[in-house]
mmCIF file with all atom_site columns, C-alpha atoms in Angstrom:
data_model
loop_
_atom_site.group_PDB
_atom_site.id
_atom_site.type_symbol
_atom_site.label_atom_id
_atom_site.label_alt_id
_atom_site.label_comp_id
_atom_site.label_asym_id
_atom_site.label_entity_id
_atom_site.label_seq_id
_atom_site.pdbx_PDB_ins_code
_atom_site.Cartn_x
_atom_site.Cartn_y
_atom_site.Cartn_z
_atom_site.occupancy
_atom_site.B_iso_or_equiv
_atom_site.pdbx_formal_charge
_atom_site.auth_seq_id
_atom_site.auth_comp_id
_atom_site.auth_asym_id
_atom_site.auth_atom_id
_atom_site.pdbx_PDB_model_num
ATOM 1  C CA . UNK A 1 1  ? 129.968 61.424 169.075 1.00 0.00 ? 1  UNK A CA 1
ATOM 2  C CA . UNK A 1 2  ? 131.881 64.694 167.673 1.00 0.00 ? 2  UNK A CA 1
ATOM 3  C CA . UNK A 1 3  ? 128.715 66.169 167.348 1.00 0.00 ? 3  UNK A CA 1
ATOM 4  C CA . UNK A 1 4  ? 127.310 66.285 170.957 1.00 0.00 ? 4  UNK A CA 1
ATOM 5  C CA . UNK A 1 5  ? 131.092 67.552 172.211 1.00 0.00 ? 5  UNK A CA 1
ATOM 6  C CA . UNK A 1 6  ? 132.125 71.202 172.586 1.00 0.00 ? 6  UNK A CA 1
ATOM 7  C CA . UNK A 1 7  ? 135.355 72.582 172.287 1.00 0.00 ? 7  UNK A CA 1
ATOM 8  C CA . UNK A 1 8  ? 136.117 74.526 174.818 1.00 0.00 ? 8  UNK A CA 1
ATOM 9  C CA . UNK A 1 9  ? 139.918 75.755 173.814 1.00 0.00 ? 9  UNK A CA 1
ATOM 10 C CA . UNK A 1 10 ? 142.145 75.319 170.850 1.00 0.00 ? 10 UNK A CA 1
ATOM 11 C CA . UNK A 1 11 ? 145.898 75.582 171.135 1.00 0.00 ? 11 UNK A CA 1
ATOM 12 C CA . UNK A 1 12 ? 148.421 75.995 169.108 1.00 0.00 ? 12 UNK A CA 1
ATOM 13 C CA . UNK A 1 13 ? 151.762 73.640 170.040 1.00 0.00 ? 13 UNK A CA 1
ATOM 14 C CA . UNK A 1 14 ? 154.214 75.444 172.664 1.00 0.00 ? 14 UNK A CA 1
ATOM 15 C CA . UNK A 1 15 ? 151.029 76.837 174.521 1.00 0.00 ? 15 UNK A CA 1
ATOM 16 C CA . UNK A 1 16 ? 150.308 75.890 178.362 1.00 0.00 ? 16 UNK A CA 1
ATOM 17 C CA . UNK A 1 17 ? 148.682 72.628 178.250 1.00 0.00 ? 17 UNK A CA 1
ATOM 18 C CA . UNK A 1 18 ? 150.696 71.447 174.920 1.00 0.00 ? 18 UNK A CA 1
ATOM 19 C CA . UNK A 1 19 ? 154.105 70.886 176.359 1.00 0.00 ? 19 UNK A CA 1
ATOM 20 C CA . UNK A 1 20 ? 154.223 67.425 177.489 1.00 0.00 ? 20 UNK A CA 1
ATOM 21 C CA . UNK A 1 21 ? 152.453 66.419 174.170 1.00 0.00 ? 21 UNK A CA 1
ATOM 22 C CA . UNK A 1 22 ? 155.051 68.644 171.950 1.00 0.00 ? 22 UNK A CA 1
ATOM 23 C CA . UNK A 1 23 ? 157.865 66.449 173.822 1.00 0.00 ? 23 UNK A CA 1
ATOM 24 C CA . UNK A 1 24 ? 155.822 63.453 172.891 1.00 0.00 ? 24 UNK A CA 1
ATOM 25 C CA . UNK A 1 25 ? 154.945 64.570 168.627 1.00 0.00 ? 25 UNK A CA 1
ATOM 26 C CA . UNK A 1 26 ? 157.441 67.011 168.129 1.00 0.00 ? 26 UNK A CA 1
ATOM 27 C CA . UNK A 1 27 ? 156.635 68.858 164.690 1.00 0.00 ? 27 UNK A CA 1
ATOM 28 C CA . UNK A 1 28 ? 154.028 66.494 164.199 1.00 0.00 ? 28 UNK A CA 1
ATOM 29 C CA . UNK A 1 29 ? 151.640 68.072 166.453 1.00 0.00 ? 29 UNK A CA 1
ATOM 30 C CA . UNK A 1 30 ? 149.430 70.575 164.508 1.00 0.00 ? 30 UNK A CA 1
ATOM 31 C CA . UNK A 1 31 ? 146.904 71.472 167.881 1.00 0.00 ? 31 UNK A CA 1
ATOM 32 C CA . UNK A 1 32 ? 145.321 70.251 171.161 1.00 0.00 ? 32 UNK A CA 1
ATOM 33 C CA . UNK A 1 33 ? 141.611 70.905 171.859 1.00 0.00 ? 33 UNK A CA 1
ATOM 34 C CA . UNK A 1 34 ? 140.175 70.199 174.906 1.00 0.00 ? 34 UNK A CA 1
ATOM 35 C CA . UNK A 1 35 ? 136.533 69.316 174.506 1.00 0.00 ? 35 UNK A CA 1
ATOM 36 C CA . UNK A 1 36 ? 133.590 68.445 176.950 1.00 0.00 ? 36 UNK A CA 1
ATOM 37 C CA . UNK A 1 37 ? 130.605 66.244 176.210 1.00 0.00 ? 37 UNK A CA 1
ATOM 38 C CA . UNK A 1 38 ? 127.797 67.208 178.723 1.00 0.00 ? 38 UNK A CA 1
ATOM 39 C CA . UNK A 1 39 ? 125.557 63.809 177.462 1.00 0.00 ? 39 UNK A CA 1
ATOM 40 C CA . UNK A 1 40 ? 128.419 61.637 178.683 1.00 0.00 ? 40 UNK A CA 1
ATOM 41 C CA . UNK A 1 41 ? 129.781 64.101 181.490 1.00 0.00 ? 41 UNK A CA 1
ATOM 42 C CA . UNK A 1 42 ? 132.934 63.942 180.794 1.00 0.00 ? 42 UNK A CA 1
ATOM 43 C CA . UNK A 1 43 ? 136.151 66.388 179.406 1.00 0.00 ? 43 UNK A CA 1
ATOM 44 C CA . UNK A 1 44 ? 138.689 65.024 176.485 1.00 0.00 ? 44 UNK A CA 1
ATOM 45 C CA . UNK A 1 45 ? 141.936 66.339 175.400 1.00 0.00 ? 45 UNK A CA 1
ATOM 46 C CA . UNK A 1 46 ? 142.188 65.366 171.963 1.00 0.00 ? 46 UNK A CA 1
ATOM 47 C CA . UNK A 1 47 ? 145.524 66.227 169.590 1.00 0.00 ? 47 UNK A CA 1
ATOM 48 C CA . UNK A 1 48 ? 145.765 66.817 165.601 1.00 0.00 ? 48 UNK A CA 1
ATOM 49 C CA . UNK A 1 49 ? 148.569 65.449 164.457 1.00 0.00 ? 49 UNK A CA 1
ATOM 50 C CA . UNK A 1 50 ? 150.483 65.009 160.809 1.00 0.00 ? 50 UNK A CA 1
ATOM 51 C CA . UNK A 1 51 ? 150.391 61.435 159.978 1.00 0.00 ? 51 UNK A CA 1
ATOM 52 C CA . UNK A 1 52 ? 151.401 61.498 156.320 1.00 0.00 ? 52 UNK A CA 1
ATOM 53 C CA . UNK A 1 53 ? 153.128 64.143 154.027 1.00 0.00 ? 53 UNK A CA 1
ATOM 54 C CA . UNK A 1 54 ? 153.106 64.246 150.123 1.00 0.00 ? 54 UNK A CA 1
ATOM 55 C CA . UNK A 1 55 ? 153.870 66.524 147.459 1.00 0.00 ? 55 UNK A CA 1
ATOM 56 C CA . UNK A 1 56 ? 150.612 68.312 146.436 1.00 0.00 ? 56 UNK A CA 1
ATOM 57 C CA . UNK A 1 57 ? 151.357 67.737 142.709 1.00 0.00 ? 57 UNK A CA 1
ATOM 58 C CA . UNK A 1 58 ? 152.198 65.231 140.649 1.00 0.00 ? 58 UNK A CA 1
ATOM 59 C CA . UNK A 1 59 ? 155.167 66.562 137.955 1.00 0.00 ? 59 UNK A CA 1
ATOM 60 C CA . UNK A 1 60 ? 154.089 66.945 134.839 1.00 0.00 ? 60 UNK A CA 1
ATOM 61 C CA . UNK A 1 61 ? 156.632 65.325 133.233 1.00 0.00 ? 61 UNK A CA 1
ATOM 62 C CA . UNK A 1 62 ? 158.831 62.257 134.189 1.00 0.00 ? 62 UNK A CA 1
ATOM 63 C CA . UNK A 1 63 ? 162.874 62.652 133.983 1.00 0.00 ? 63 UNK A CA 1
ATOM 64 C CA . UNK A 1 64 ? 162.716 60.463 130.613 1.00 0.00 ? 64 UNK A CA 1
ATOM 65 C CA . UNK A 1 65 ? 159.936 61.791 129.053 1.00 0.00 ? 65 UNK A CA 1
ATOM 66 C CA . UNK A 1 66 ? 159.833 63.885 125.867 1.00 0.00 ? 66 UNK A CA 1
ATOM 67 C CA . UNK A 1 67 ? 158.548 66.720 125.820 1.00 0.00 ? 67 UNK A CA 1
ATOM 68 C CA . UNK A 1 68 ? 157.729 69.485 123.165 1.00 0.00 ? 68 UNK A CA 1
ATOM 69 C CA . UNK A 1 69 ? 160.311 72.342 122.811 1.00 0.00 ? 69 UNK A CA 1
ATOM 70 C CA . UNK A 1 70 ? 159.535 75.555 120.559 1.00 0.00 ? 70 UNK A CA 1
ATOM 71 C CA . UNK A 1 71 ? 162.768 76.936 118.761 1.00 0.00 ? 71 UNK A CA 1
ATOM 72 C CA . UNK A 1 72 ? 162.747 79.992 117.431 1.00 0.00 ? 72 UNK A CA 1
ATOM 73 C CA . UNK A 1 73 ? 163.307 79.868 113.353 1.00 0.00 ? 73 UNK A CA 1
ATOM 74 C CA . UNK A 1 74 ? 166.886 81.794 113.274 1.00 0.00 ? 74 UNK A CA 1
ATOM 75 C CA . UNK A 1 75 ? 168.646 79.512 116.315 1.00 0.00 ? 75 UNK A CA 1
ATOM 76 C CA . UNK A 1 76 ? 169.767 77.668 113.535 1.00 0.00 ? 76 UNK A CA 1
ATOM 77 C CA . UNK A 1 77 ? 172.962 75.975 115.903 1.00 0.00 ? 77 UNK A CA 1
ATOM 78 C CA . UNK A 1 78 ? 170.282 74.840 118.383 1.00 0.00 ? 78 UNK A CA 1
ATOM 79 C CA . UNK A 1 79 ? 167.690 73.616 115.594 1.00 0.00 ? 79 UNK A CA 1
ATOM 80 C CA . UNK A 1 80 ? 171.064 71.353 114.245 1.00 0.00 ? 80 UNK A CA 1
ATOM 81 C CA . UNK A 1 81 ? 172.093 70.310 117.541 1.00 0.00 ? 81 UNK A CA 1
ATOM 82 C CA . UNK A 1 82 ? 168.466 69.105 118.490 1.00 0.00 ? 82 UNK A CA 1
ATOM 83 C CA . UNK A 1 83 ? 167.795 67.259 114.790 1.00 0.00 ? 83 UNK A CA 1
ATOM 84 C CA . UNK A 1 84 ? 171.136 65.639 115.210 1.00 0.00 ? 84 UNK A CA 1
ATOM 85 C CA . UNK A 1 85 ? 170.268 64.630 118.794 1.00 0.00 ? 85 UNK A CA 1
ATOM 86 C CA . UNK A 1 86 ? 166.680 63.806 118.368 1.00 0.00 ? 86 UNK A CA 1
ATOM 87 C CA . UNK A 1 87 ? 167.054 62.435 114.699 1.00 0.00 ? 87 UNK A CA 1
ATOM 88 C CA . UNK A 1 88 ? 163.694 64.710 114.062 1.00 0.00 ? 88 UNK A CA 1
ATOM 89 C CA . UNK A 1 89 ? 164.188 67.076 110.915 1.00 0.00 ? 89 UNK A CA 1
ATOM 90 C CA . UNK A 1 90 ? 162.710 69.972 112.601 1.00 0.00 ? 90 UNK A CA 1
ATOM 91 C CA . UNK A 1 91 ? 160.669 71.468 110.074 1.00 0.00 ? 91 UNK A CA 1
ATOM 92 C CA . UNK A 1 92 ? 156.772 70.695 109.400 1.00 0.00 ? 92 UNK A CA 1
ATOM 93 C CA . UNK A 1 93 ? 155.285 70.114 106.171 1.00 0.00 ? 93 UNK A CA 1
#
């Protein structure tokens, strides 16, 4: 069906001929496009609008997760503080 229709104009919301449908979507609305199918002989007005919004990534980590830190050899208060915390010894054999 797409396929046979033209589009004819594309506007962007706040333009003449968007008004009553920015009232209607608010910030929703992303355009309006008025198309014509010359098979069917008739004109649409069709809207885009935003009908779901996500995060495009994931975090990497959840808030409870652990994670791998890297101390630097001579922080020796923060290398205590984390075996003490962690109950890890630190060093690698």
């Amino acid at each position: 069906m797409l396929k046979e229709m033209k589009a004819y104009s594309h506007l962007k919301p706040g333009q003449n001929g968007t008004k009553r449908l920015l009232e209607q979507y608010g910030d929703k609305l992303l355009c309006v496009r008025y198309r014509y199918d010359e098979t069917r002989g008739v004109k649409l007005k069709t809207v885009e609008i935003i009908v779901e919004e996500r995060p495009l990534h994931h975090p990497r980590f959840k808030d409870d997760d652990m994670v791998p830190v890297s101390v630097a050899f001579d922080e020796m208060e923060l290398r205590e503080l984390l075996s003490k915390k962690c109950g890890h010894g630190g060093s690698r054999s």
